[in-house]
Amino acid sequence: MKKTILMSLLLSCSIIISAQIKAVTENGDTINVYENGTWEKLINNVDIVEIESTVEANVTVDEFDNKKIISTEYWVNFGSNTLNKKISGRLLKVNDMSVFIITYYGDLGCFSEYTTTMKVKLSNGTVIEFSQISGTDCGDSPTACFIPLTREELKNPDYQIIFDENIDQLKNYDWVTIRLTGSEYYTDITPLKTKKIENPEQFFRQHIIAAENK
């Protein structure tokens, strides 16, 4: 059943790098340890502040297999890099699995299923890594579907548990930085406040809440 849902996400997306581990120091601090030997302390004492979502979401039900598909509205230009290149995005949810559809208005090479990743640093210090599960896009403004699981985690029989934990993190904390890695380059994105989007740092939170309320 889980594989069927994941395949449904892949089909829905077609229609519309370094690894890290967590460790605990002798002082009891939780840290991320990266492949290059560097590490970063996680900020575990950030309070969870409940928010309300203003995001609109549409629901459709597949008439053949009764899959519930939820699609949220696009947030346009909710983040930008130092070159003023921006990103837009929304959420697509099929039953209990969600992906984020992200468009980048710049050149990172191609968005490829095999080379592209998205890493999201949250206000509590946690870094969530996403894998691209859609086909390759080499256009001027590439778009891809990202699921909050690494490629190794997607192979794990218990990936739903890991997925749910990552979604909880994305729901409870604001995002601070997004690193998009294409086939040739990478870029770091920070929240961009506009008249239409007053709380861009709540992108993941508001879209997840909107989908859960449907």
Short mmCIF file of C-alpha atoms in Angstrom, two decimals:
data_model
loop_
_atom_site.label_atom_id
_atom_site.label_comp_id
_atom_site.label_asym_id
_atom_site.label_seq_id
_atom_site.Cartn_x
_atom_site.Cartn_y
_atom_site.Cartn_z
CA MET A 1 0.00 0.00 0.00
CA LYS A 2 2.83 2.40 0.91
CA LYS A 3 4.60 1.71 -2.38
CA THR A 4 1.34 2.38 -4.21
CA ILE A 5 1.02 5.79 -2.52
CA LEU A 6 4.63 6.63 -3.37
CA MET A 7 4.01 5.67 -7.00
CA SER A 8 0.91 7.89 -6.98
CA LEU A 9 3.07 10.81 -5.86
CA LEU A 10 5.49 10.11 -8.69
CA LEU A 11 2.67 10.10 -11.20
CA SER A 12 1.10 13.23 -9.73
CA CYS A 13 4.41 15.08 -9.92
CA SER A 14 4.84 14.15 -13.56
CA ILE A 15 1.52 15.66 -14.23
CA ILE A 16 1.52 18.89 -12.62
CA ILE A 17 25.34 16.77 -0.69
CA SER A 18 26.80 15.74 1.92
CA ALA A 19 25.33 13.16 4.28
CA GLN A 20 24.83 13.89 7.95
CA ILE A 21 24.37 11.88 11.12
CA LYS A 22 23.23 12.92 14.58
CA ALA A 23 25.40 12.33 17.63
CA VAL A 24 25.35 13.21 21.32
CA THR A 25 28.43 14.74 22.97
CA GLU A 26 29.69 14.05 26.50
CA ASN A 27 27.97 17.26 27.60
CA GLY A 28 24.64 15.99 26.32
CA ASP A 29 24.48 18.28 23.30
CA THR A 30 23.00 16.89 20.08
CA ILE A 31 25.05 17.66 16.97
CA ASN A 32 24.98 17.00 13.23
CA VAL A 33 28.23 15.40 11.99
CA TYR A 34 28.99 15.81 8.28
CA GLU A 35 31.07 13.69 5.91
CA ASN A 36 33.86 16.28 5.75
CA GLY A 37 34.42 16.05 9.51
CA THR A 38 32.69 19.30 10.45
CA TRP A 39 29.84 19.41 12.92
CA GLU A 40 27.03 21.72 14.00
CA LYS A 41 25.19 21.91 17.29
CA LEU A 42 21.43 21.52 17.13
CA ILE A 43 19.38 24.12 18.95
CA ASN A 44 17.02 21.89 20.89
CA ASN A 45 15.50 24.46 23.24
CA VAL A 46 13.52 26.44 20.65
CA ASP A 47 9.91 26.65 21.76
CA ILE A 48 7.21 25.46 19.38
CA VAL A 49 4.86 28.35 18.62
CA GLU A 50 1.54 27.37 17.10
CA ILE A 51 0.47 29.25 13.98
CA GLU A 52 -2.59 29.48 11.78
CA SER A 53 -2.47 28.86 8.06
CA THR A 54 -3.88 31.30 5.52
CA VAL A 55 -3.07 28.97 2.63
CA GLU A 56 -5.91 27.74 0.44
CA ALA A 57 -6.04 24.06 -0.48
CA ASN A 58 -8.09 22.11 -3.01
CA VAL A 59 -9.17 18.49 -2.63
CA THR A 60 -9.94 15.99 -5.37
CA VAL A 61 -10.75 12.29 -5.07
CA ASP A 62 -9.77 9.86 -7.80
CA GLU A 63 -12.98 8.20 -8.98
CA PHE A 64 -11.26 4.87 -9.68
CA ASP A 65 -9.20 4.17 -6.56
CA ASN A 66 -10.52 6.84 -4.15
CA LYS A 67 -7.11 8.44 -3.62
CA LYS A 68 -7.47 11.80 -1.84
CA ILE A 69 -5.29 14.41 -3.50
CA ILE A 70 -4.72 17.77 -1.82
CA SER A 71 -3.04 20.65 -3.62
CA THR A 72 -2.18 23.94 -1.92
CA GLU A 73 -1.89 27.35 -3.55
CA TYR A 74 1.44 28.51 -4.97
CA TRP A 75 3.53 30.86 -2.89
CA VAL A 76 5.33 32.98 -5.48
CA ASN A 77 8.84 34.26 -4.68
CA PHE A 78 8.86 33.28 -1.01
CA GLY A 79 12.66 33.02 -0.98
CA SER A 80 15.68 34.45 -2.78
CA ASN A 81 19.48 34.16 -2.89
CA THR A 82 22.20 36.83 -2.94
CA LEU A 83 21.80 37.17 -6.73
CA ASN A 84 18.09 37.92 -6.30
CA LYS A 85 17.11 34.60 -7.88
CA LYS A 86 13.86 33.43 -6.35
CA ILE A 87 11.89 30.28 -5.62
CA SER A 88 8.18 29.52 -5.56
CA GLY A 89 6.35 26.45 -4.34
CA ARG A 90 3.37 24.57 -3.03
CA LEU A 91 2.44 21.21 -1.49
CA LEU A 92 0.89 18.13 -3.08
CA LYS A 93 -0.46 15.44 -0.75
CA VAL A 94 -1.72 11.99 -1.75
CA ASN A 95 -3.30 10.16 1.19
CA ASP A 96 -0.59 10.25 3.91
CA MET A 97 2.39 11.26 1.77
CA SER A 98 3.35 14.81 0.79
CA VAL A 99 5.78 16.39 -1.65
CA PHE A 100 6.74 20.00 -2.21
CA ILE A 101 6.74 21.32 -5.77
CA ILE A 102 9.54 23.88 -6.04
CA THR A 103 10.45 26.18 -8.94
CA TYR A 104 13.80 27.99 -9.08
CA TYR A 105 14.15 31.03 -11.34
CA GLY A 106 17.83 30.72 -12.13
CA ASP A 107 20.57 28.43 -13.44
CA LEU A 108 21.69 25.44 -11.36
CA GLY A 109 22.06 23.17 -14.36
CA CYS A 110 19.24 20.64 -14.52
CA PHE A 111 16.89 19.48 -11.82
CA SER A 112 17.61 15.76 -12.04
CA GLU A 113 16.05 12.86 -10.17
CA TYR A 114 19.52 11.42 -9.56
CA THR A 115 21.61 14.48 -8.69
CA THR A 116 19.31 17.17 -7.29
CA THR A 117 18.64 17.60 -3.58
CA MET A 118 17.04 20.20 -1.36
CA LYS A 119 18.21 20.73 2.22
CA VAL A 120 16.15 22.81 4.62
CA LYS A 121 17.64 24.23 7.81
CA LEU A 122 15.03 24.94 10.48
CA SER A 123 15.02 27.43 13.35
CA ASN A 124 15.81 24.65 15.86
CA GLY A 125 19.01 23.79 13.96
CA THR A 126 17.68 20.62 12.35
CA VAL A 127 18.50 20.04 8.67
CA ILE A 128 15.95 18.06 6.64
CA GLU A 129 17.19 16.61 3.36
CA PHE A 130 14.76 16.13 0.47
CA SER A 131 15.10 13.93 -2.61
CA GLN A 132 13.75 14.80 -6.04
CA ILE A 133 11.21 12.21 -7.20
CA SER A 134 10.15 13.83 -10.48
CA GLY A 135 11.72 13.69 -13.93
CA THR A 136 14.59 15.84 -15.18
CA ASP A 137 13.90 19.50 -15.97
CA CYS A 138 16.61 21.54 -17.72
CA GLY A 139 14.45 24.58 -18.49
CA ASP A 140 15.15 28.21 -17.63
CA SER A 141 12.96 27.91 -14.52
CA PRO A 142 13.22 24.24 -13.52
CA THR A 143 10.51 22.70 -11.37
CA ALA A 144 10.72 19.50 -9.35
CA CYS A 145 8.87 17.50 -6.72
CA PHE A 146 10.80 17.01 -3.47
CA ILE A 147 9.98 14.51 -0.72
CA PRO A 148 11.47 14.97 2.80
CA LEU A 149 13.47 11.74 2.69
CA THR A 150 17.00 10.93 1.52
CA ARG A 151 17.50 8.32 -1.19
CA GLU A 152 18.72 5.84 1.41
CA GLU A 153 15.67 6.52 3.58
CA LEU A 154 13.37 5.87 0.61
CA LYS A 155 14.77 2.33 0.51
CA ASN A 156 14.02 1.79 4.21
CA PRO A 157 10.91 -0.39 4.80
CA ASP A 158 10.00 1.97 7.66
CA TYR A 159 10.37 5.14 5.59
CA GLN A 160 6.86 6.26 6.59
CA ILE A 161 8.03 6.69 10.20
CA ILE A 162 11.01 8.80 9.11
CA PHE A 163 8.76 10.78 6.78
CA ASP A 164 6.27 11.54 9.57
CA GLU A 165 9.08 12.70 11.89
CA ASN A 166 10.46 15.04 9.22
CA ILE A 167 7.00 16.45 8.47
CA ASP A 168 6.52 17.14 12.19
CA GLN A 169 9.79 19.10 12.24
CA LEU A 170 8.80 21.07 9.14
CA LYS A 171 5.38 21.77 10.66
CA ASN A 172 6.67 22.95 14.04
CA TYR A 173 9.61 25.18 13.08
CA ASP A 174 10.25 28.01 10.62
CA TRP A 175 12.79 27.48 7.86
CA VAL A 176 15.99 29.54 7.93
CA THR A 177 17.91 28.49 4.81
CA ILE A 178 17.16 26.28 1.81
CA ARG A 179 20.07 24.81 -0.16
CA LEU A 180 19.12 23.72 -3.68
CA THR A 181 21.67 21.58 -5.51
CA GLY A 182 21.27 21.12 -9.26
CA SER A 183 23.32 19.06 -11.69
CA GLU A 184 26.00 21.80 -11.93
CA TYR A 185 25.61 24.35 -9.13
CA TYR A 186 24.01 24.93 -5.76
CA THR A 187 22.50 28.00 -4.14
CA ASP A 188 21.38 29.05 -0.65
CA ILE A 189 17.95 30.63 -0.32
CA THR A 190 16.66 32.75 2.57
CA PRO A 191 13.09 33.93 3.29
CA LEU A 192 11.82 36.87 1.21
CA LYS A 193 9.01 38.94 2.71
CA THR A 194 6.59 40.55 0.23
CA LYS A 195 3.21 42.27 0.39
CA LYS A 196 1.51 38.98 -0.52
CA ILE A 197 3.66 36.74 1.68
CA GLU A 198 4.21 38.30 5.09
CA ASN A 199 5.70 35.20 6.74
CA PRO A 200 7.80 33.43 4.10
CA GLU A 201 9.70 31.55 6.82
CA GLN A 202 6.46 29.66 7.49
CA PHE A 203 6.19 28.22 3.98
CA PHE A 204 6.44 24.56 5.01
CA ARG A 205 4.42 25.05 8.19
CA GLN A 206 1.47 26.82 6.61
CA HIS A 207 1.20 24.47 3.64
CA ILE A 208 1.39 21.36 5.82
CA ILE A 209 -1.27 22.73 8.17
CA ALA A 210 -3.53 23.69 5.23
CA ALA A 211 -3.31 20.15 3.86
CA GLU A 212 -3.94 18.57 7.26
CA ASN A 213 -7.07 20.69 7.73
CA LYS A 214 -8.66 19.24 4.60
#
